[in-house]
Coordinates of C-alpha atoms and ligand atoms in Angstrom, one line a residue:
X1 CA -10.4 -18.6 -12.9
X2 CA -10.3 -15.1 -13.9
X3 CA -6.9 -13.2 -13.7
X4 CA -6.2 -9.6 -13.5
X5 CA -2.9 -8.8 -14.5
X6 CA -1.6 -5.1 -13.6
X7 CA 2.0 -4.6 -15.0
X8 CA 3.4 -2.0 -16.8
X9 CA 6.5 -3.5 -18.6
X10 CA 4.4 -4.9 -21.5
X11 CA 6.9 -7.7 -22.7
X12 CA 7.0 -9.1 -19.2
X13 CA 3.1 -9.0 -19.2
X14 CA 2.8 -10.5 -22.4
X15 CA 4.9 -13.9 -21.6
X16 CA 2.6 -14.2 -18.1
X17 CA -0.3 -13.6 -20.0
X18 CA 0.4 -16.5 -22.5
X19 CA 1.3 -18.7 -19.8
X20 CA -1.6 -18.0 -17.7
X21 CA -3.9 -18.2 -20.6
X22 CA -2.0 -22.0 -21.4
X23 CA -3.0 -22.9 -17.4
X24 CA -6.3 -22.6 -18.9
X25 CA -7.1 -18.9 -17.0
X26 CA -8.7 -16.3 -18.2
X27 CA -6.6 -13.2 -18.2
X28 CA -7.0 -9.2 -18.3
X29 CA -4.1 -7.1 -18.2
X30 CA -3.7 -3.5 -17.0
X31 CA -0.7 -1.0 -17.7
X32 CA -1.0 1.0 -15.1
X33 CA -2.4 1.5 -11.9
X34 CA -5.6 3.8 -13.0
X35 CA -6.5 1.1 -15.4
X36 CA -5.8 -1.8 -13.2
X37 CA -7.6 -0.2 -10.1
X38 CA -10.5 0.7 -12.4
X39 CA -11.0 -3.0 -13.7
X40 CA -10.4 -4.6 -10.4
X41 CA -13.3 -2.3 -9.4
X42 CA -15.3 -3.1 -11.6
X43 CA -15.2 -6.0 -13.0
X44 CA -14.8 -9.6 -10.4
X45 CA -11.3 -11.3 -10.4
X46 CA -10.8 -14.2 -8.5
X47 CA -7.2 -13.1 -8.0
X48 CA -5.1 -9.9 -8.9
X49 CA -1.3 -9.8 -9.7
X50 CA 0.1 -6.3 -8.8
X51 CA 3.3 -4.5 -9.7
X52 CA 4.5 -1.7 -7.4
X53 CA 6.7 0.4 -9.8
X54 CA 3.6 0.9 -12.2
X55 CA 2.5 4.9 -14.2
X56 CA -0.1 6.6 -12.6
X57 CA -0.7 5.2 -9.6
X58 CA 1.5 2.8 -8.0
X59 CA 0.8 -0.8 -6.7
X60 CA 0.9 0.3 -3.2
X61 CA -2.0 3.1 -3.9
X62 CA -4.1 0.6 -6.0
X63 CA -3.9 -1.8 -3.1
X64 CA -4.7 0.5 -0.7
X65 CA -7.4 2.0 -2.6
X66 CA -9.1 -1.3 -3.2
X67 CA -9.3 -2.0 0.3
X68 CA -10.8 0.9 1.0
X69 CA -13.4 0.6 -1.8
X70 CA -14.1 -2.9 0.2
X71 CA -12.6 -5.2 -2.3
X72 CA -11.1 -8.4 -0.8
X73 CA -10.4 -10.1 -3.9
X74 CA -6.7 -11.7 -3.2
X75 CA -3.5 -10.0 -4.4
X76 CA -0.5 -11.4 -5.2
X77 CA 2.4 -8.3 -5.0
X78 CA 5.6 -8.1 -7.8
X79 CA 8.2 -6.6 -6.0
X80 CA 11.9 -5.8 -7.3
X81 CA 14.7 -7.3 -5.6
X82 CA 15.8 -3.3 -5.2
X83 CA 12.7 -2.1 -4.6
X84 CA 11.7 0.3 -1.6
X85 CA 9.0 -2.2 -0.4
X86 CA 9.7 -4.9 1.1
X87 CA 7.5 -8.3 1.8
X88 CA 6.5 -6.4 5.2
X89 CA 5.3 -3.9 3.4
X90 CA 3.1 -5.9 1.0
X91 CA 1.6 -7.5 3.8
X92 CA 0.3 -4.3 5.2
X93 CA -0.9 -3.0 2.1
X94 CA -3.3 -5.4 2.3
X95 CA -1.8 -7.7 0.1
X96 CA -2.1 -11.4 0.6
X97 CA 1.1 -12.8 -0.9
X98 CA 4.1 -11.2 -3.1
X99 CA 7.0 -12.5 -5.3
X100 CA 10.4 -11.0 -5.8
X101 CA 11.6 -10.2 -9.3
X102 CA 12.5 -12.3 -11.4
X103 CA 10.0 -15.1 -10.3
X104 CA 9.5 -18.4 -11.6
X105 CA 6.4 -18.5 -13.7
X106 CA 5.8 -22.0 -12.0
X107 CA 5.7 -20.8 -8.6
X108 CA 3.3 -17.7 -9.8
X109 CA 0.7 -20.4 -10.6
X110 CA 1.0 -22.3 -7.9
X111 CA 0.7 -19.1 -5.7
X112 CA -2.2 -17.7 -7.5
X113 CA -4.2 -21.6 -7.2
X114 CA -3.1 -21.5 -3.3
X115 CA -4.8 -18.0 -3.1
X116 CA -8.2 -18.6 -5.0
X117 CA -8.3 -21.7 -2.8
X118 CA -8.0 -20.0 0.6
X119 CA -10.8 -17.3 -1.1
X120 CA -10.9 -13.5 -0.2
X121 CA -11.3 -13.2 3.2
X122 CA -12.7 -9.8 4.9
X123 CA -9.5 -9.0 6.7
X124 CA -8.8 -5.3 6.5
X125 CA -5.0 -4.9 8.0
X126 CA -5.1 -2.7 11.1
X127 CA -2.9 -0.5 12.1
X128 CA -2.4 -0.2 16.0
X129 CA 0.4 1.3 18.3
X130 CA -0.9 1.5 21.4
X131 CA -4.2 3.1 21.6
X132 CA -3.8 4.9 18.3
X133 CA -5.6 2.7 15.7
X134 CA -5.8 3.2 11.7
X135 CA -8.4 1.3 9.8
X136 CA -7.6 1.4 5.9
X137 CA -10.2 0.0 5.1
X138 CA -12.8 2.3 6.6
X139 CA -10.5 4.9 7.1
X140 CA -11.2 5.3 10.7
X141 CA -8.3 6.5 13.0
X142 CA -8.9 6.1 16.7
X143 CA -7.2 7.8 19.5
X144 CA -7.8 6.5 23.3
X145 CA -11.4 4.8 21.8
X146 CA -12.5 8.2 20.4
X147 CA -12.8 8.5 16.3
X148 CA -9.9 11.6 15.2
X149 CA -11.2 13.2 11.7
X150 CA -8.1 13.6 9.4
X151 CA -7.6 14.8 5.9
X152 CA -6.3 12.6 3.2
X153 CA -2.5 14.1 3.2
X154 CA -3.0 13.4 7.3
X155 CA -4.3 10.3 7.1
X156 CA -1.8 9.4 4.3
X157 CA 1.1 10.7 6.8
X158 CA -0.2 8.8 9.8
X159 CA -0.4 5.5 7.7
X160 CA 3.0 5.6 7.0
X161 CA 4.0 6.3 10.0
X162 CA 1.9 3.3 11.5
X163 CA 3.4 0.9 8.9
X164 CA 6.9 2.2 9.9
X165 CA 6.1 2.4 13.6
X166 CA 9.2 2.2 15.7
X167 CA 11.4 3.2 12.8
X168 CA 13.0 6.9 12.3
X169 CA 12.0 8.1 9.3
X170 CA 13.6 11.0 7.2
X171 CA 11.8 13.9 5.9
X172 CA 12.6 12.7 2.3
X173 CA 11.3 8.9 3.1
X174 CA 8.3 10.9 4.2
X175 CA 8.2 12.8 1.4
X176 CA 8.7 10.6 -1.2
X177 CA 6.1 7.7 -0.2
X178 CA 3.3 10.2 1.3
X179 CA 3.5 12.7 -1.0
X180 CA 3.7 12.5 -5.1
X181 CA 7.1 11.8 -6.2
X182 CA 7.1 14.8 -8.6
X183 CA 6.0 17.0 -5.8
X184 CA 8.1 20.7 -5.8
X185 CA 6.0 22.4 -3.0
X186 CA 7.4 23.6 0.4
X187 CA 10.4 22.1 1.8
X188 CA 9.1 22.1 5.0
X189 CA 5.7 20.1 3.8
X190 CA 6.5 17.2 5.8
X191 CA 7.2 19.6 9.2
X192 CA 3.6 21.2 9.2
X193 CA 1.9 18.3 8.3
X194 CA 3.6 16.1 11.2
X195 CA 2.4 19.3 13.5
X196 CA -1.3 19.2 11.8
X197 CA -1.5 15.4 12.9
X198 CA 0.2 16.2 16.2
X199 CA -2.3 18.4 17.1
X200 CA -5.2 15.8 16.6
X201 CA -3.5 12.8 17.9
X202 CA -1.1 13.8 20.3
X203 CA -1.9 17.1 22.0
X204 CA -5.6 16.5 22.8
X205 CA -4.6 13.8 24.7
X206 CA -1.7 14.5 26.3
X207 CA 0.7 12.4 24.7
X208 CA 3.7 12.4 22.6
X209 CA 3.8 9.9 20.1
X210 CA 5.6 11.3 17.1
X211 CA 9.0 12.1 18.0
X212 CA 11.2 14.6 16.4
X213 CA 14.9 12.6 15.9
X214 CA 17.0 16.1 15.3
X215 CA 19.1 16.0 12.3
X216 CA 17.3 12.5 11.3
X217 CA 13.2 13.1 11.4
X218 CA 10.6 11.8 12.7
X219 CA 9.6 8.3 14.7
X220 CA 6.2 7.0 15.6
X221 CA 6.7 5.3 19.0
X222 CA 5.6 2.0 18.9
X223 CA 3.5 2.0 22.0
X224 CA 1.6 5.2 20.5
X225 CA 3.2 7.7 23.3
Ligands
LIG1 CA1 6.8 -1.8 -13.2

């Protein structure tokens, strides 16, 4: 059973490696999320154990990221018990199962056996409200059965506002999880991208899905408008 093991606090890797290895796996470790998406890629893990806080690209991009690169190979999430993503959220990353910080290293195994049992199945996690549809996995985003073409920062904004679909949203939630976390552009960024998407998925069709809340954001109405 080969393990890939993407986690960036290195003593914390280092104790699940050992005990991994002692369960008689076979173990790779990653220490960030370039590295780990890059072996996960390219080299074939039965299952994957994914931190979200991780340098370079986070868990919630290299799951993504795999998906879209067609990878079905089963991921177990590390989430912190104060972290900004929630077992929910795992789930529609694509990810099959997650633990909370601090875990028992028992439970990990048994997770990670239950997973490579139950194999990788091809189950991409759509996104749907209403008759606005987001593949992640083959990136297709569908509007009243015809295909919309978005750029990345569009599609990346419309994701998020799938996965939160329902919720309101502030401009810095927005901000934070769409765009980098470093980024000092525009403040109004987030405004002219939610009117870039408007105009493909809303106003060609008559509709009005993405609300403006005023003084709070923006909500993606959970029928699709
Ligand atoms: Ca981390």
């Amino acid at each position: 059973m080969r393990v890939l093991l993407i986690e960036d606090e290195v003593r914390l890797a280092e104790t699940v490696r050992r005990g991994l290895v002692a369960e008689g796996m076979l173990v790779d470790v990653a220490h960030d999320g370039d590295q780990g998406l890059f072996a996960a890629q390219t080299q074939g893990y039965d299952v994957i154990v994914l931190d979200i806080m991780l340098p370079k690209r986070n868990g919630y991009d290299v799951c993504r990221d795999l998906r879209a690169s067609e990878i079905w190979t089963p991921v177990l999430i590390l989430t912190a018990k104060d972290g900004e993503y929630d077992e929910v959220d795992a789930f529609d990353l694509g990810a099959d199962d997650y633990l909370t910080k601090p875990f028992s290293f028992v439970v990990l195994v048994a997770r990670l056996r239950s997973l490579v049992r139950r194999g990788a199945p091809e189950r991409p996690t759509l996104l749907v409200a209403g008759d606005l549809s987001l593949d992640p996995a083959t990136r297709e985003v569908l509007r009243a059965g015809q295909a919309v073409s978005l750029t990345p920062r569009e599609f990346g904004l419309l994701q998020y506002l799938l996965r939160h679909r329902g919720d309101v949203l502030s401009k810095t939630e927005i901000l934070d999880n769409v765009w980098d976390l470093h980024y000092d552009g525009a403040d109004n960024v987030v405004e002219v991208y939610v009117g870039y998407l408007r105009r493909k998925i809303d106003t060609p069709f008559g509709r009005s899905a993405i609300e403006t809340i005023r003084g709070a954001g923006y909500r993606l109405a959970g029928d699709g408008g």
